[in-house]
PDB file of C-alpha atoms in Angstrom:
ATOM      1  CA  MET A   1     -20.433  31.207  -6.678  1.00 82.00           C
ATOM      2  CA  THR A   2     -17.021  32.172  -8.102  1.00 90.00           C
ATOM      3  CA  VAL A   3     -15.220  29.210  -9.670  1.00 94.00           C
ATOM      4  CA  THR A   4     -11.736  29.128 -11.135  1.00 96.00           C
ATOM      5  CA  ILE A   5     -10.157  26.013 -12.541  1.00 97.00           C
ATOM      6  CA  TYR A   6      -6.358  25.914 -12.742  1.00 97.00           C
ATOM      7  CA  GLY A   7      -4.354  23.681 -15.022  1.00 95.00           C
ATOM      8  CA  ILE A   8      -3.055  23.082 -18.517  1.00 93.00           C
ATOM      9  CA  LYS A   9      -5.393  23.296 -21.494  1.00 91.00           C
ATOM     10  CA  ASN A  10      -4.508  19.978 -23.183  1.00 90.00           C
ATOM     11  CA  CYS A  11      -4.430  17.789 -20.086  1.00 90.00           C
ATOM     12  CA  ASP A  12      -6.967  14.918 -20.350  1.00 93.00           C
ATOM     13  CA  THR A  13      -7.978  15.262 -16.698  1.00 94.00           C
ATOM     14  CA  MET A  14      -8.550  18.974 -17.223  1.00 96.00           C
ATOM     15  CA  LYS A  15     -10.773  18.191 -20.194  1.00 96.00           C
ATOM     16  CA  LYS A  16     -12.880  15.827 -18.083  1.00 96.00           C
ATOM     17  CA  ALA A  17     -13.288  18.415 -15.315  1.00 96.00           C
ATOM     18  CA  ARG A  18     -14.172  21.223 -17.747  1.00 96.00           C
ATOM     19  CA  ASN A  19     -16.639  18.954 -19.565  1.00 96.00           C
ATOM     20  CA  TRP A  20     -18.269  18.095 -16.235  1.00 95.00           C
ATOM     21  CA  LEU A  21     -18.634  21.792 -15.333  1.00 95.00           C
ATOM     22  CA  ASP A  22     -19.858  22.652 -18.871  1.00 95.00           C
ATOM     23  CA  SER A  23     -22.450  19.878 -18.876  1.00 94.00           C
ATOM     24  CA  ARG A  24     -23.944  21.244 -15.671  1.00 92.00           C
ATOM     25  CA  GLY A  25     -23.927  24.869 -16.812  1.00 92.00           C
ATOM     26  CA  THR A  26     -21.409  25.887 -14.188  1.00 93.00           C
ATOM     27  CA  SER A  27     -19.600  29.045 -15.230  1.00 94.00           C
ATOM     28  CA  TYR A  28     -15.906  29.262 -14.374  1.00 96.00           C
ATOM     29  CA  ASP A  29     -12.730  31.063 -15.217  1.00 97.00           C
ATOM     30  CA  PHE A  30      -9.867  28.947 -16.595  1.00 97.00           C
ATOM     31  CA  HIS A  31      -6.316  29.768 -15.542  1.00 97.00           C
ATOM     32  CA  ASP A  32      -3.709  28.081 -17.782  1.00 95.00           C
ATOM     33  CA  TYR A  33      -0.392  27.652 -16.014  1.00 89.00           C
ATOM     34  CA  LYS A  34       1.533  27.458 -19.276  1.00 87.00           C
ATOM     35  CA  VAL A  35       0.102  30.767 -20.483  1.00 92.00           C
ATOM     36  CA  GLU A  36      -0.409  32.750 -17.256  1.00 93.00           C
ATOM     37  CA  GLY A  37       1.986  31.046 -14.890  1.00 91.00           C
ATOM     38  CA  ILE A  38       1.353  30.779 -11.136  1.00 93.00           C
ATOM     39  CA  ASP A  39       2.680  32.961  -8.381  1.00 92.00           C
ATOM     40  CA  ARG A  40       4.414  31.980  -5.173  1.00 95.00           C
ATOM     41  CA  ALA A  41       1.722  33.498  -2.918  1.00 96.00           C
ATOM     42  CA  GLN A  42      -0.982  31.380  -4.604  1.00 93.00           C
ATOM     43  CA  LEU A  43       1.077  28.185  -4.212  1.00 95.00           C
ATOM     44  CA  GLU A  44       1.853  29.001  -0.586  1.00 96.00           C
ATOM     45  CA  ARG A  45      -1.889  29.475   0.195  1.00 95.00           C
ATOM     46  CA  TRP A  46      -2.744  26.183  -1.505  1.00 96.00           C
ATOM     47  CA  CYS A  47       0.044  24.356   0.333  1.00 96.00           C
ATOM     48  CA  ALA A  48      -1.103  25.820   3.659  1.00 95.00           C
ATOM     49  CA  GLN A  49      -4.618  24.664   2.979  1.00 95.00           C
ATOM     50  CA  LEU A  50      -3.958  21.279   1.290  1.00 96.00           C
ATOM     51  CA  GLY A  51      -0.343  20.399   1.967  1.00 96.00           C
ATOM     52  CA  TRP A  52       2.408  20.417  -0.656  1.00 96.00           C
ATOM     53  CA  GLU A  53       2.254  16.656  -0.844  1.00 96.00           C
ATOM     54  CA  THR A  54      -1.287  16.936  -2.308  1.00 96.00           C
ATOM     55  CA  LEU A  55      -0.248  19.509  -4.912  1.00 96.00           C
ATOM     56  CA  LEU A  56       3.054  18.112  -6.201  1.00 96.00           C
ATOM     57  CA  ASN A  57       2.482  15.716  -9.093  1.00 94.00           C
ATOM     58  CA  ARG A  58       5.191  13.160  -8.504  1.00 93.00           C
ATOM     59  CA  SER A  59       3.781  10.693 -11.081  1.00 90.00           C
ATOM     60  CA  GLY A  60       4.082  13.048 -14.091  1.00 88.00           C
ATOM     61  CA  THR A  61       6.895  12.936 -16.612  1.00 90.00           C
ATOM     62  CA  THR A  62       8.193  16.348 -15.600  1.00 90.00           C
ATOM     63  CA  PHE A  63       8.835  15.210 -12.025  1.00 92.00           C
ATOM     64  CA  ARG A  64      10.238  11.831 -13.134  1.00 90.00           C
ATOM     65  CA  LYS A  65      12.785  13.573 -15.445  1.00 92.00           C
ATOM     66  CA  LEU A  66      14.236  15.641 -12.595  1.00 91.00           C
ATOM     67  CA  ASP A  67      17.710  14.960 -11.317  1.00 90.00           C
ATOM     68  CA  GLU A  68      17.665  12.655  -8.327  1.00 90.00           C
ATOM     69  CA  ALA A  69      19.014  15.466  -6.156  1.00 89.00           C
ATOM     70  CA  ASP A  70      15.938  17.571  -6.880  1.00 90.00           C
ATOM     71  CA  LYS A  71      13.668  14.696  -5.911  1.00 90.00           C
ATOM     72  CA  GLN A  72      15.405  13.998  -2.576  1.00 91.00           C
ATOM     73  CA  ASP A  73      14.643  15.628   0.781  1.00 92.00           C
ATOM     74  CA  LEU A  74      11.544  17.422  -0.395  1.00 94.00           C
ATOM     75  CA  THR A  75      10.146  20.157   1.833  1.00 94.00           C
ATOM     76  CA  ALA A  76       7.325  22.638   1.279  1.00 94.00           C
ATOM     77  CA  GLU A  77       9.838  25.289   0.188  1.00 95.00           C
ATOM     78  CA  LYS A  78      11.600  22.969  -2.250  1.00 95.00           C
ATOM     79  CA  ALA A  79       8.309  21.645  -3.635  1.00 95.00           C
ATOM     80  CA  ILE A  80       7.014  25.200  -4.182  1.00 96.00           C
ATOM     81  CA  ALA A  81      10.257  26.164  -5.970  1.00 95.00           C
ATOM     82  CA  LEU A  82       9.920  23.105  -8.240  1.00 95.00           C
ATOM     83  CA  MET A  83       6.253  23.909  -9.032  1.00 95.00           C
ATOM     84  CA  LEU A  84       7.089  27.566  -9.725  1.00 95.00           C
ATOM     85  CA  ARG A  85       9.868  26.532 -12.116  1.00 93.00           C
ATOM     86  CA  GLN A  86       7.746  23.861 -13.819  1.00 92.00           C
ATOM     87  CA  PRO A  87       3.967  24.472 -13.293  1.00 93.00           C
ATOM     88  CA  SER A  88       3.231  21.152 -14.995  1.00 90.00           C
ATOM     89  CA  MET A  89       4.360  19.564 -11.683  1.00 94.00           C
ATOM     90  CA  ILE A  90       1.184  20.902 -10.051  1.00 95.00           C
ATOM     91  CA  LYS A  91      -1.548  18.254  -9.930  1.00 95.00           C
ATOM     92  CA  ARG A  92      -4.446  19.060 -12.205  1.00 95.00           C
ATOM     93  CA  PRO A  93      -6.943  20.484 -11.995  1.00 97.00           C
ATOM     94  CA  VAL A  94      -6.980  22.671  -8.969  1.00 97.00           C
ATOM     95  CA  LEU A  95     -10.533  23.958  -8.651  1.00 97.00           C
ATOM     96  CA  ASP A  96     -11.258  26.916  -6.431  1.00 95.00           C
ATOM     97  CA  ALA A  97     -14.981  27.347  -5.668  1.00 92.00           C
ATOM     98  CA  ASP A  98     -15.380  30.349  -3.366  1.00 89.00           C
ATOM     99  CA  GLY A  99     -12.199  29.338  -1.518  1.00 88.00           C
ATOM    100  CA  ARG A 100     -12.941  25.633  -1.310  1.00 91.00           C
ATOM    101  CA  LEU A 101     -10.189  23.761  -3.120  1.00 95.00           C
ATOM    102  CA  LEU A 102     -10.452  20.475  -4.949  1.00 96.00           C
ATOM    103  CA  VAL A 103      -7.392  18.784  -6.492  1.00 96.00           C
ATOM    104  CA  GLY A 104      -7.722  16.316  -9.298  1.00 95.00           C
ATOM    105  CA  PHE A 105     -11.001  15.324 -10.901  1.00 96.00           C
ATOM    106  CA  LYS A 106     -13.405  12.862  -9.363  1.00 94.00           C
ATOM    107  CA  PRO A 107     -17.032  13.292 -10.400  1.00 94.00           C
ATOM    108  CA  GLU A 108     -18.303  12.403  -6.899  1.00 94.00           C
ATOM    109  CA  LEU A 109     -16.228  15.178  -5.321  1.00 91.00           C
ATOM    110  CA  TYR A 110     -17.487  17.688  -7.858  1.00 93.00           C
ATOM    111  CA  GLU A 111     -21.075  16.533  -7.273  1.00 92.00           C
ATOM    112  CA  ALA A 112     -20.626  17.026  -3.553  1.00 90.00           C
ATOM    113  CA  ALA A 113     -19.256  20.518  -4.122  1.00 87.00           C
ATOM    114  CA  PHE A 114     -21.804  21.647  -6.740  1.00 84.00           C
ATOM    115  CA  GLY A 115     -24.776  19.365  -6.325  1.00 74.00           C
ATOM    116  CA  ALA A 116     -25.710  16.484  -8.625  1.00 57.00           C
TER     117      ALA A 116
END
């Protein structure tokens, strides 16, 4: 199984997810948005599969600091543009396990995907 986990290195939720994977001996590649960025095609695929509403982190400080105009009338295109400009607005982690995507970290979802 090919596993890639996307996020930001110092995020607490990322640390929990990586610790979970490590404790079960699951090998994975780590893609750090702040170092490697994220491309439009990847975000568009994720949005098509999950919906932009699932991916856009509206509770984070980066989103909350936006001008009100940027927060209003959100569409997929506008959300993708925001996430490209500020990858920290993408919910973390995004885990890709052979094309199956999980967003956020919940141990029960990881257990269902990888086995207990």
